[in-house]
XYZ file of C-alpha atoms in Angstrom:
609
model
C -4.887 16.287 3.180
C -8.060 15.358 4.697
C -8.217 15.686 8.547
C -9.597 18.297 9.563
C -7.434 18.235 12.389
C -4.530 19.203 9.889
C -3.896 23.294 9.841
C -3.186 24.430 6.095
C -0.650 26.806 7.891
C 3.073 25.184 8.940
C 2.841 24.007 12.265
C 4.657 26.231 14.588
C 7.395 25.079 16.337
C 9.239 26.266 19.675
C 11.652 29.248 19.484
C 15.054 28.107 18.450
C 14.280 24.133 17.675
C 16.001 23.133 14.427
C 13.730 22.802 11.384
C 14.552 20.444 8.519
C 13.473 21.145 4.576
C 11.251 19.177 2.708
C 13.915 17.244 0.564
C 15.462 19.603 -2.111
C 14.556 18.669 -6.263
C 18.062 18.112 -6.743
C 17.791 14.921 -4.157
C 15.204 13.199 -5.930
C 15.409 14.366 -9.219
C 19.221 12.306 -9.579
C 17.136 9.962 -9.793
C 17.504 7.830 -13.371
C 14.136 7.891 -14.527
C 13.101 4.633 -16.182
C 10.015 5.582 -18.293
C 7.457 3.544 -15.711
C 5.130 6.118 -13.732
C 4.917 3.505 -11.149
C 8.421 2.711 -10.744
C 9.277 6.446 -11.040
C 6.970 7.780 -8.704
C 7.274 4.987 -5.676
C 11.420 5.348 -5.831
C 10.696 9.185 -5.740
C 8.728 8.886 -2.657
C 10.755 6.204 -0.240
C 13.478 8.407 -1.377
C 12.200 11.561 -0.293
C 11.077 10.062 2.972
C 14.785 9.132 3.509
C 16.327 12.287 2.504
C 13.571 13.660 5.239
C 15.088 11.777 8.124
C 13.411 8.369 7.779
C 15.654 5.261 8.677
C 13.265 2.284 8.577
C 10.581 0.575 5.641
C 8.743 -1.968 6.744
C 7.291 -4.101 3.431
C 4.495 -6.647 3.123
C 4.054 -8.062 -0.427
C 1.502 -7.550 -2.722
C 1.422 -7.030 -6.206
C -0.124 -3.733 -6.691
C 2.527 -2.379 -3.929
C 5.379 -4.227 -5.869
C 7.215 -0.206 -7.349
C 6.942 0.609 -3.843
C 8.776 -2.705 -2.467
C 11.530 -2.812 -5.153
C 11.955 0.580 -4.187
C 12.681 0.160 -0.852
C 14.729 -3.004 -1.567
C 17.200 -0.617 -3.693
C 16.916 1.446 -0.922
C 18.374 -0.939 1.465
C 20.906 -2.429 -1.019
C 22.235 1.097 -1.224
C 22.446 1.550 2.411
C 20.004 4.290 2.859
C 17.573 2.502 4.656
C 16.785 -0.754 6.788
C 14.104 -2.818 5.205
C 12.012 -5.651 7.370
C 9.762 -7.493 4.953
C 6.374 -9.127 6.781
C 3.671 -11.514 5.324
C 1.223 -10.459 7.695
C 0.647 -6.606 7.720
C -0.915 -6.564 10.989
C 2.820 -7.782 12.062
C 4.209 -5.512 9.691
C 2.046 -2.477 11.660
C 3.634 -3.236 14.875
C 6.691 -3.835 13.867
C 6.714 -0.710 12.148
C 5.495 0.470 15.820
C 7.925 -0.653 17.814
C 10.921 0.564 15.546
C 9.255 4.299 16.575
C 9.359 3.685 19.122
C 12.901 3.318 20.115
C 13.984 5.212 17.231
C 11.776 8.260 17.902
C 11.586 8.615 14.145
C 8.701 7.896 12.031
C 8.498 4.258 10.532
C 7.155 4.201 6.768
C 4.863 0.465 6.397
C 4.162 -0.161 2.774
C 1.210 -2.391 2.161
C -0.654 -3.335 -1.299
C -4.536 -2.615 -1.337
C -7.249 -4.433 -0.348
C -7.754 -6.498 2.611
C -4.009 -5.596 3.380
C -5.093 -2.065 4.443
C -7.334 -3.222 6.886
C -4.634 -5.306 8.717
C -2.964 -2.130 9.635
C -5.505 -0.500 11.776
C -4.815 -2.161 14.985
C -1.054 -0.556 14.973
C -2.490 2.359 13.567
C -4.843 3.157 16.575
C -2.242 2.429 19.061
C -0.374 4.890 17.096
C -2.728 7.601 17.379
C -3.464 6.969 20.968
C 0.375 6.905 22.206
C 1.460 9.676 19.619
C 3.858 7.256 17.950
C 4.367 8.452 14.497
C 3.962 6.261 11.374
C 3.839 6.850 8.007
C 1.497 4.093 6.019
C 1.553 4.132 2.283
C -0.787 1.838 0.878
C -0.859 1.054 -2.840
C -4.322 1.269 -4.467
C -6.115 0.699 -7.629
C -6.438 3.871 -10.534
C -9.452 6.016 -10.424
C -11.287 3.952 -12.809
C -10.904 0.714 -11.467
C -12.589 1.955 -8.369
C -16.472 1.882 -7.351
C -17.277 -1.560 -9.958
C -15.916 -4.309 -7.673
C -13.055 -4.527 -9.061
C -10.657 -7.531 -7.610
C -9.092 -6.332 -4.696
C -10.369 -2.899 -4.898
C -12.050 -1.143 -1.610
C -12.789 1.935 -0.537
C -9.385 2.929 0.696
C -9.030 6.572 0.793
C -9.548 7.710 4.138
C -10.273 4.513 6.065
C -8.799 5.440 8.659
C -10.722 7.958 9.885
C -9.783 10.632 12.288
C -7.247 8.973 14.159
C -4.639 10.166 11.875
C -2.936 13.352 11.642
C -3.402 13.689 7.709
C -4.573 11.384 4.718
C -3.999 12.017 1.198
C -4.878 10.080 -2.176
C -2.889 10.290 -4.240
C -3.769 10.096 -8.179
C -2.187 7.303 -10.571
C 0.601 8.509 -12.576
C -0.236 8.161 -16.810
C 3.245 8.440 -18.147
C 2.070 11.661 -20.047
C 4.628 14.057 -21.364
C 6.491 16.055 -18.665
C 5.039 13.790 -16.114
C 8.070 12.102 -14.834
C 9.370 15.983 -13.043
C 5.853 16.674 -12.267
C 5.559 13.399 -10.130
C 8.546 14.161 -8.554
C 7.140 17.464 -7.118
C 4.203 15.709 -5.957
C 6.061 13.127 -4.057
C 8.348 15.913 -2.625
C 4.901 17.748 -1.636
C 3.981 14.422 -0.361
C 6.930 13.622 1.744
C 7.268 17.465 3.306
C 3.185 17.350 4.107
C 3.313 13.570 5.473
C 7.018 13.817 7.700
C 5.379 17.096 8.864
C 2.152 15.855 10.017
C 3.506 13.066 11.430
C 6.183 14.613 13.801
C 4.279 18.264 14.616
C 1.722 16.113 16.545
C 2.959 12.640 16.514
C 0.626 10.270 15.441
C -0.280 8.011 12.270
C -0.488 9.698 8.680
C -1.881 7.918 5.487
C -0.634 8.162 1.740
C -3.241 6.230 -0.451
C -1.310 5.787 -3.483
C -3.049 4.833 -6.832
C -0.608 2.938 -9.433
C -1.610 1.745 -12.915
C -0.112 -1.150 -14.999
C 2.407 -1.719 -16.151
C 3.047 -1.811 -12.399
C 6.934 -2.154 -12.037
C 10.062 -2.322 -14.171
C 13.760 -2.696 -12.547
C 14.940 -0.301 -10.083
C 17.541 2.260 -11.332
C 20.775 1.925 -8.850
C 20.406 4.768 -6.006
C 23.868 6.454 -5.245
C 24.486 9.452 -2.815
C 20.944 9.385 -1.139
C 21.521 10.938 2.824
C 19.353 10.656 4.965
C 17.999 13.859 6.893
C 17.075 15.487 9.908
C 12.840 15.629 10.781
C 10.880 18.474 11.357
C 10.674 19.690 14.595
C 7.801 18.413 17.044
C 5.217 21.200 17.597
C 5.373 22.537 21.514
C 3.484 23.663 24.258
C 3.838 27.354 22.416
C 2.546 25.990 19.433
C -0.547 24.578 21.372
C -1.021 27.254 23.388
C 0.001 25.949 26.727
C 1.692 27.574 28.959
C 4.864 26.211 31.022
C 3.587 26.873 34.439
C 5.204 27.519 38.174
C 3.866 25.551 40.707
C 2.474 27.961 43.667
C 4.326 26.390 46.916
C 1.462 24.867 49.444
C -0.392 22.158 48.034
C -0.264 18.727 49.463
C 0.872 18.030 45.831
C 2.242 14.066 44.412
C 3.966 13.467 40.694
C 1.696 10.900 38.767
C 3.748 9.129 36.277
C 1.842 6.855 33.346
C 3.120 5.245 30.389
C 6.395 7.006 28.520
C 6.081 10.177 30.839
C 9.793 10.257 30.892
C 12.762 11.195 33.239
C 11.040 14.414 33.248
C 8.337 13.396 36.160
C 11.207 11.732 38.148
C 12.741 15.684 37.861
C 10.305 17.518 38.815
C 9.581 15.119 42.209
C 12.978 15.627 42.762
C 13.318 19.405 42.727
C 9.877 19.768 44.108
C 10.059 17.077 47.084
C 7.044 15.673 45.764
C 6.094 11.497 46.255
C 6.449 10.123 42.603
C 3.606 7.666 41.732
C 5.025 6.040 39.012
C 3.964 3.189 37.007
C 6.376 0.682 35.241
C 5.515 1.546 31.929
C 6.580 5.284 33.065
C 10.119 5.413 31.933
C 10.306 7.366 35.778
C 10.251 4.435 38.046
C 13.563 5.606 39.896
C 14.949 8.146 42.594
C 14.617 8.954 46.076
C 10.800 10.149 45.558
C 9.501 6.713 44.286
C 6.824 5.338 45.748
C 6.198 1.553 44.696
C 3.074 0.649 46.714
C 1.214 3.928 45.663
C -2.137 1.889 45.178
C -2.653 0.772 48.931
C -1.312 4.688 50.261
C -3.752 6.146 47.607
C -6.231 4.297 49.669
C -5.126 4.810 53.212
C -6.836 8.355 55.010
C -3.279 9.204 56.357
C -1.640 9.449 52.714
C -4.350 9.318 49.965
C -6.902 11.475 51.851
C -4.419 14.307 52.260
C -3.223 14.889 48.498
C -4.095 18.115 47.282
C -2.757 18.229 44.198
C -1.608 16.157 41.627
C 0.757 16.832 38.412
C -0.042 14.230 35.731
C 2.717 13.219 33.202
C 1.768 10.853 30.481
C -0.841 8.192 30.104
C -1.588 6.418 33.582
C -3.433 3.042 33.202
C -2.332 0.267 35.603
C -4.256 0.923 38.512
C -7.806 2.549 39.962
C -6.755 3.986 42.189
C -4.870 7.423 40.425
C -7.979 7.716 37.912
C -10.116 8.228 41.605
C -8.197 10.332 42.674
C -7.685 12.666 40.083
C -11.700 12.499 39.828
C -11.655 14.011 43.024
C -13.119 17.780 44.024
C -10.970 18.417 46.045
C -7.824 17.730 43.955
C -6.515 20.109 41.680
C -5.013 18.407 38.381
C -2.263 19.717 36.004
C -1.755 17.179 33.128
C 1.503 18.360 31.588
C 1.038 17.659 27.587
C 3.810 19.619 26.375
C 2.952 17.336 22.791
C -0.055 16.035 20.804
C -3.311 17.569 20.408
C -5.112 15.304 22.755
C -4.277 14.927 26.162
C -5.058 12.737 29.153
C -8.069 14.585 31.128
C -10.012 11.615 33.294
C -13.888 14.021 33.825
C -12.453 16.753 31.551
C -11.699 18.831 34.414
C -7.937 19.339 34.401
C -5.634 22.180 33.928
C -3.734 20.855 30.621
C -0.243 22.576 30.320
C 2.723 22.359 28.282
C 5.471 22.375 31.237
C 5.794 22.859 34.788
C 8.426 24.183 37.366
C 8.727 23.312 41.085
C 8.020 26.461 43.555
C 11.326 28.932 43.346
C 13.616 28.301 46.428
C 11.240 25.519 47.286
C 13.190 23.997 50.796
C 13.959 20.277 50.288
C 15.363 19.658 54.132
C 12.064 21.636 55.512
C 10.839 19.720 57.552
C 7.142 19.822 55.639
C 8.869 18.724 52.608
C 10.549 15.680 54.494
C 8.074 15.022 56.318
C 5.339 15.187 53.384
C 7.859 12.780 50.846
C 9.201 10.616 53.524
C 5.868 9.260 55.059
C 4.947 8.044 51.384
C 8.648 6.592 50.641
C 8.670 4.869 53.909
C 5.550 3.531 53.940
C 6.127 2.039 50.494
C 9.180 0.781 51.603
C 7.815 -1.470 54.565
C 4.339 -2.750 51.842
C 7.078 -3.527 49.073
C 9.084 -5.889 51.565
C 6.232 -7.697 52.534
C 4.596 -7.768 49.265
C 8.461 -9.296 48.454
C 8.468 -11.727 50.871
C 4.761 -13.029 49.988
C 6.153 -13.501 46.574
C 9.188 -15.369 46.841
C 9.038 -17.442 50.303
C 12.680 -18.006 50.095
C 14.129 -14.274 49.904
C 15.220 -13.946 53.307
C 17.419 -17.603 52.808
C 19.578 -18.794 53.013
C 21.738 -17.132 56.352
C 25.454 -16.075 54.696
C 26.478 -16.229 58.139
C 25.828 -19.827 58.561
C 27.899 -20.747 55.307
C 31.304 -19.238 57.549
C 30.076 -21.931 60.674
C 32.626 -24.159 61.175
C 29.123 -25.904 63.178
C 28.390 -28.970 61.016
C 24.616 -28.711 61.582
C 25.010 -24.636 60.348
C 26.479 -25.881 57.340
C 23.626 -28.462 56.594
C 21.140 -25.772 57.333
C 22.823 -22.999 55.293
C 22.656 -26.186 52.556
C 18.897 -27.621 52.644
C 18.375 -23.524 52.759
C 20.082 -22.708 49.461
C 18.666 -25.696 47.911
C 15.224 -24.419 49.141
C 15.552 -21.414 47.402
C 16.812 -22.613 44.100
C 14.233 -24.932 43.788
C 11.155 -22.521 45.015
C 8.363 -22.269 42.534
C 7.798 -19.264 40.467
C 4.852 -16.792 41.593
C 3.732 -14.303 39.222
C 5.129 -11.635 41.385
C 8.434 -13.368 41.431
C 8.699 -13.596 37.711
C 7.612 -10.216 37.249
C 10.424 -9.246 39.540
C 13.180 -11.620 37.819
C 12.670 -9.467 34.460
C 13.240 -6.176 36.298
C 16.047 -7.624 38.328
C 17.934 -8.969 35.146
C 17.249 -5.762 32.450
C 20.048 -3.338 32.469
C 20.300 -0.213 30.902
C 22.000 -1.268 27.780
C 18.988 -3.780 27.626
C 15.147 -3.196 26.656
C 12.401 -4.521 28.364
C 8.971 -4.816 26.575
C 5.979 -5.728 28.827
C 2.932 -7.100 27.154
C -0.856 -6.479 28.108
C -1.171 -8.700 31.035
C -1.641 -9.556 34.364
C 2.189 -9.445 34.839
C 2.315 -6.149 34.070
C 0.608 -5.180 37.092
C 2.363 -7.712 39.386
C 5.360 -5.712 38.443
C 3.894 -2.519 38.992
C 3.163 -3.815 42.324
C 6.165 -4.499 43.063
C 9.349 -3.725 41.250
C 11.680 -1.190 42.613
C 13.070 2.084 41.597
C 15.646 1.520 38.229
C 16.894 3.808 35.559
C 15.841 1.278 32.584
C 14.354 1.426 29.096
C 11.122 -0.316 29.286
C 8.515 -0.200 26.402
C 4.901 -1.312 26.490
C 1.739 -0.125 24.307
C -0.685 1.438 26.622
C -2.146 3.963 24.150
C -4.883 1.170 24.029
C -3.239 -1.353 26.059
C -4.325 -4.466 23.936
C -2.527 -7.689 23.708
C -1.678 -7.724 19.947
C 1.067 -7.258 18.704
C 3.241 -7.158 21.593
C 5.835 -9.690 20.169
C 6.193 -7.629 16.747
C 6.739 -4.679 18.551
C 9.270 -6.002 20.568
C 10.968 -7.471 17.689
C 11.014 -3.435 15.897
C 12.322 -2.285 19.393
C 15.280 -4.880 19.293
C 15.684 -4.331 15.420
C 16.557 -0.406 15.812
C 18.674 -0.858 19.275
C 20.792 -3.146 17.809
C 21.502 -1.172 14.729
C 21.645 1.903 17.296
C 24.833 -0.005 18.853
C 26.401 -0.679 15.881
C 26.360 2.680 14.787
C 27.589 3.804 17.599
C 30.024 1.470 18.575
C 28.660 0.249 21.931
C 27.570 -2.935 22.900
C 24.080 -3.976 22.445
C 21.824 -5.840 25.113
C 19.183 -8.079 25.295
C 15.759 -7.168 24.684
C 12.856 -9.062 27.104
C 9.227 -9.234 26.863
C 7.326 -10.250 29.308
C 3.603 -11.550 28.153
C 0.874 -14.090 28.982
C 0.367 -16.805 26.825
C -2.673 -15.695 25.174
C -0.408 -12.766 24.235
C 2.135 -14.938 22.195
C -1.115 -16.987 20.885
C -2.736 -13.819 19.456
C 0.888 -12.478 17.914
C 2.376 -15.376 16.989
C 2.419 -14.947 13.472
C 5.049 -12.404 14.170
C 7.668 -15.286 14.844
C 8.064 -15.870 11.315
C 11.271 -13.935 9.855
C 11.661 -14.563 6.261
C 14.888 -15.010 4.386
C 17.095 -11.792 4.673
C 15.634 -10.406 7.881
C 17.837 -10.045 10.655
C 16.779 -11.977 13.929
C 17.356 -9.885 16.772
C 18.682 -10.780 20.489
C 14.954 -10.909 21.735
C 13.845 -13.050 24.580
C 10.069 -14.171 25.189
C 9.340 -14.889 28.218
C 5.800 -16.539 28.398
C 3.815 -16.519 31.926
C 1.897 -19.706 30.949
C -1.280 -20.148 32.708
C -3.804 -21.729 30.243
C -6.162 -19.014 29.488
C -7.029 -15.452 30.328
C -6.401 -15.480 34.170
C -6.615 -11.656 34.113
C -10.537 -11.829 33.967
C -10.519 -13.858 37.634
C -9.503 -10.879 39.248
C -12.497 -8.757 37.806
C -16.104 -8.823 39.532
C -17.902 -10.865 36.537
C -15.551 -13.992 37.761
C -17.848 -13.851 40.855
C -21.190 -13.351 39.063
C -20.964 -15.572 35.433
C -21.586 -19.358 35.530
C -18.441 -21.049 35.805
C -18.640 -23.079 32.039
C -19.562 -19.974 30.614
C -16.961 -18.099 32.241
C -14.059 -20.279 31.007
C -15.118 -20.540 27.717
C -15.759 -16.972 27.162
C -13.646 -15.297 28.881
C -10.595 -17.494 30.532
C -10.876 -19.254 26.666
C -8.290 -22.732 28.145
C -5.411 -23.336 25.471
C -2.860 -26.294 25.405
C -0.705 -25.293 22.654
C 2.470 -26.938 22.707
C 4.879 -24.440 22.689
C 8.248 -25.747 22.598
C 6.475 -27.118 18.815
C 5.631 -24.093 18.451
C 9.260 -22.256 18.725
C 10.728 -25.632 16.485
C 7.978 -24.331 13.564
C 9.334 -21.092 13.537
C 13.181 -21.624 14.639
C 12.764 -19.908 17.848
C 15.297 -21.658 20.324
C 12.907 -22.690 23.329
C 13.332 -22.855 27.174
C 11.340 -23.748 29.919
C 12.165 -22.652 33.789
C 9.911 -24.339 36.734
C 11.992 -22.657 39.366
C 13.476 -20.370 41.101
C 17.361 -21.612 39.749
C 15.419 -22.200 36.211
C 14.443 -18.976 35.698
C 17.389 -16.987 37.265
C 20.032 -19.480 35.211
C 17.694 -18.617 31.851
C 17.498 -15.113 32.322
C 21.169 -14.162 32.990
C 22.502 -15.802 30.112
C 19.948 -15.878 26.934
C 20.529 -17.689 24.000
C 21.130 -15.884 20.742
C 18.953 -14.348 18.410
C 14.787 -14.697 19.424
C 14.195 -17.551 21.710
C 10.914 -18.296 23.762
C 11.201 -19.288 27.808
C 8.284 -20.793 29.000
C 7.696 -20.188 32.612
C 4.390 -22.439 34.062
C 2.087 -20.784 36.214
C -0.671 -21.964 38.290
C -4.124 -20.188 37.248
């Protein structure tokens, strides 16, 4: 395989962390062998990626992919995977993206060659940049159909570049004598090298696979295929970083980014630290949260005085933590205990693979107290008036004027309640609503936007799944995603007997616009419980809050930048099936949210610009 990235030596993995086999000849070669090389080879390769621990195929047609997509339609009809079949592959990517990403297991996208390939490298840089592994198998022409302009023939092998982990081309079979048990070793090779590369260091890994006519025959029946566990993720060990000790002293805060994990929220905890945590975080919750971290990072009294900072995952929602961990004075630990490349804003942080609060560090000290309390209180009186600037009508209506035998009570605690059902929705307020109404059986998905950071603003500490690609932190293919996240928690629930949720995404309407090919769901797929909810303000209102809305002519601005639409989009859920919503209030958008329709439906919320 072609990255040099990719060690010809196993990757080493942590002391005592299970390992799982490449799978075994005697998996793939029950397979009835039909006399096609094509046919052959592709159902000995989805097979060996199942019986190496991968659940999900995503398919987009083509005809010189077709062995691959038969194959992974017997596949599913046998029960030992779940297919999703896409017409767009840049759909197909994400989709393939956001099944990861719940799942935690790698996604295998099949695509046929050509301009096909190309469609994929939007999902595949967000994989490489959040460590999401994916395994893309794209179907190419023979060797000798390649370099004369053939139809549909580009130069496919290795176009991704270095953002994946490995990338292997893969010769067309012949049919030759003997072949059929040689192929199968390859694909087994294939598999093992591919599942590895993926998982050790999470990230994107390409099979370029060449397949000569006749291209397909019927599919064999598959019978007794199990699936398997994966390969074991390489550690901090493995990349030589060490799991460190904090020393006890340091003005020190927890800086949570994107899919940092519970572990951030722990270590605040057991080290008394203020937790900085962004929404994206997976962390935004416990006693140590501090919501309005961007004004205290600015304030002398709380920002000034840091004097350390312990970095966990990918921050990107503010300006404020990327200053400060700039600073001199300010001594960074990013803990990476994953991936080869880690966050390191001026390349002058301490990267490690773990960390430990101080031993018999003294929570009720009153330098720890004091130290963690001045940030959480602080935050606490900013995040109530930053909630009362955003919804006028919080502090109404008075309960205690509802129990007033006083007529005039009654008819205040009345035009009150009314007041506040009918109060118009803020961006803050919506951003809020979402939070408010996700639970943890739920998922929330939050799209590339200027709600995102409204709720970062503002949304208080909860133990929720939330999702959101910030690897690159683009707006496409935020609805895809979202629909691979609801996919694999709903079959999650059903294998496990629990009840599923809802899954929300919050997104701006040029988000939809950009992803809205991923509405279509062809015959078969399943349409999940998956509720868009569209922050409609004509255009990209994100760029008025940056310094160029002060500087460019006002024409130009809007039509290069803010870019007006007036798409219809209750049409636009009718085209596609979607069942469509719209909520111009306060009462709208609380009565839509707490009970949404089933299957994928769209809620348009208006917003001013």
């Amino acid at each position: 395989m072609g990255d040099p990235r990719v060690s010809e030596e196993p990757a080493e993995v942590e002391a005592g962390a299970p390992r799982s086999s490449a799978p075994s000849a005697a998996e793939t070669s029950a397979l009835t062998p039909t006399g096609n090389p094509s046919t052959d080879y592709a159902l000995a390769l989805l097979a060996g990626f199942v019986a190496a621990g991968v659940s999900d195929i995503v398919v987009s047609p083509g005809s010189r992919s077709q062995a691959l997509a038969l194959a992974a339609a017997e596949l599913e009809r046998a029960g030992a995977a779940r297919l999703h079949v896409r017409i767009d592959e840049r759909v197909g990517g994400f989709l393939a993206l956001g099944l990861t990403r719940e799942t935690g297991a790698p996604t295998v996208i099949v695509t046929t060659s050509g301009t096909a390939t190309a469609n994929l490298h939007p999902a595949v840089l967000e994989a490489h940049e959040a460590g999401i592994p994916m395994i893309v198998v794209t179907a190419d022409r023979p060797s000798e159909l390649r370099g004369i302009r053939s139809n549909q023939t580009t130069r496919q092998d290795g176009l991704y570049g270095t953002v994946v982990r490995a990338s292997h081309d893969v010769t067309a079979p012949v049919g030759a004598d003997g072949e059929t048990e040689e192929a199968r070793t390859l694909a087994r090779a294939a598999v093992e090298e591919a599942v590895g590369a993926a998982t050790a260091d999470p990230g994107p890994v390409h099979l370029n696979v060449g397949f000569r006519e006749p291209l397909s025959v019927a599919v064999p029946s598959v019978h007794g295929l199990v699936r398997g566990g994966l390969p074991a993720t390489a550690g901090p060990s493995a990349l030589g970083r060490e799991v460190v000790e904090l020393a006890d002293g340091p003005l020190t805060v927890v800086v949570a980014g994107a899919d940092s994990g519970a572990e951030a929220a722990e270590l605040a905890r057991a080290g008394g630290y203020p937790l900085l945590a962004e929404v994206s975080s997976g962390a935004r919750f416990g006693p140590e949260l501090v919501v309005a971290y961007r004004e205290l990072l600015r304030e002398d009294a709380f920002g000034a005085r840091v004097e350390r900072a312990v970095v966990f995952g990918h921050p990107t929602l503010s300006r404020e933590v990327p200053a400060l961990l700039l600073r001199d004075d300010v001594e960074v630990l990013v803990v990476a205990p994953t991936g080869g490349e880690a966050y390191n804003p001026g390349r002058r942080a301490r990267v490690v693979g773990g960390v430990q609060a101080p031993a018999g560090v003294d929570l009720r000290s009153p330098e720890v107290r004091s130290w963690v309390g001045s940030w959480v209180f602080a935050s606490r009186r900013l995040t109530e008036e930053a909630e009362r600037s955003a919804d006028p009508a919080a502090s109404a209506p008075d309960v205690g004027k509802a129990r007033s035998y006083e007529p005039a009570d009654a008819l205040a605690f009345a035009r009150a309640e009314l007041a506040a059902v009918r109060a118009p929705i803020t961006r803050p307020l919506l951003a809020e609503a979402l939070w408010r109404y996700t639970w943890p059986h739920d998922r929330l998905v939050l799209g590339a936007s200027r709600l995102i950071r409204d709720a970062d603003r503002l949304v208080r500490g909860k133990k929720i799944v939330v999702h959101s690609n910030r690897g690159l932190a683009g707006i496409d293919g935020t609805i895809a995603t979202a629909t691979g996240i609801a996919l694999a928690a709903e079959a999650a629930a059903v294998e496990h007997g629990t009840a599923a949720g809802v899954t929300r995404v919050l997104l701006g309407d040029l988000a939809l616009l950009h992803d809205v090919g991923a509405l279509l769901g062809g015959a078969g797929e399943t349409r999940p419980h998956l509720q868009v909810v569209v922050g409609n303000d004509g255009g990209g209102t994100i760029f008025d809050g940056l310094e160029v809305a002060s500087t460019a002519p006002a024409e130009a601005f809007d039509r290069v930048l803010y870019t007006p639409q007036t798409v219809d989009l209750s049409a636009l859920a009718q085209a596609y099936g979607w069942q469509y919503g719209i909520a111009r209030t306060k009462g709208e958008l609380d009565q839509a949210l707490s009970a949404p329709p089933a299957g994928p439906s769209i809620l348009e919320v208006p917003l001013p610009r």
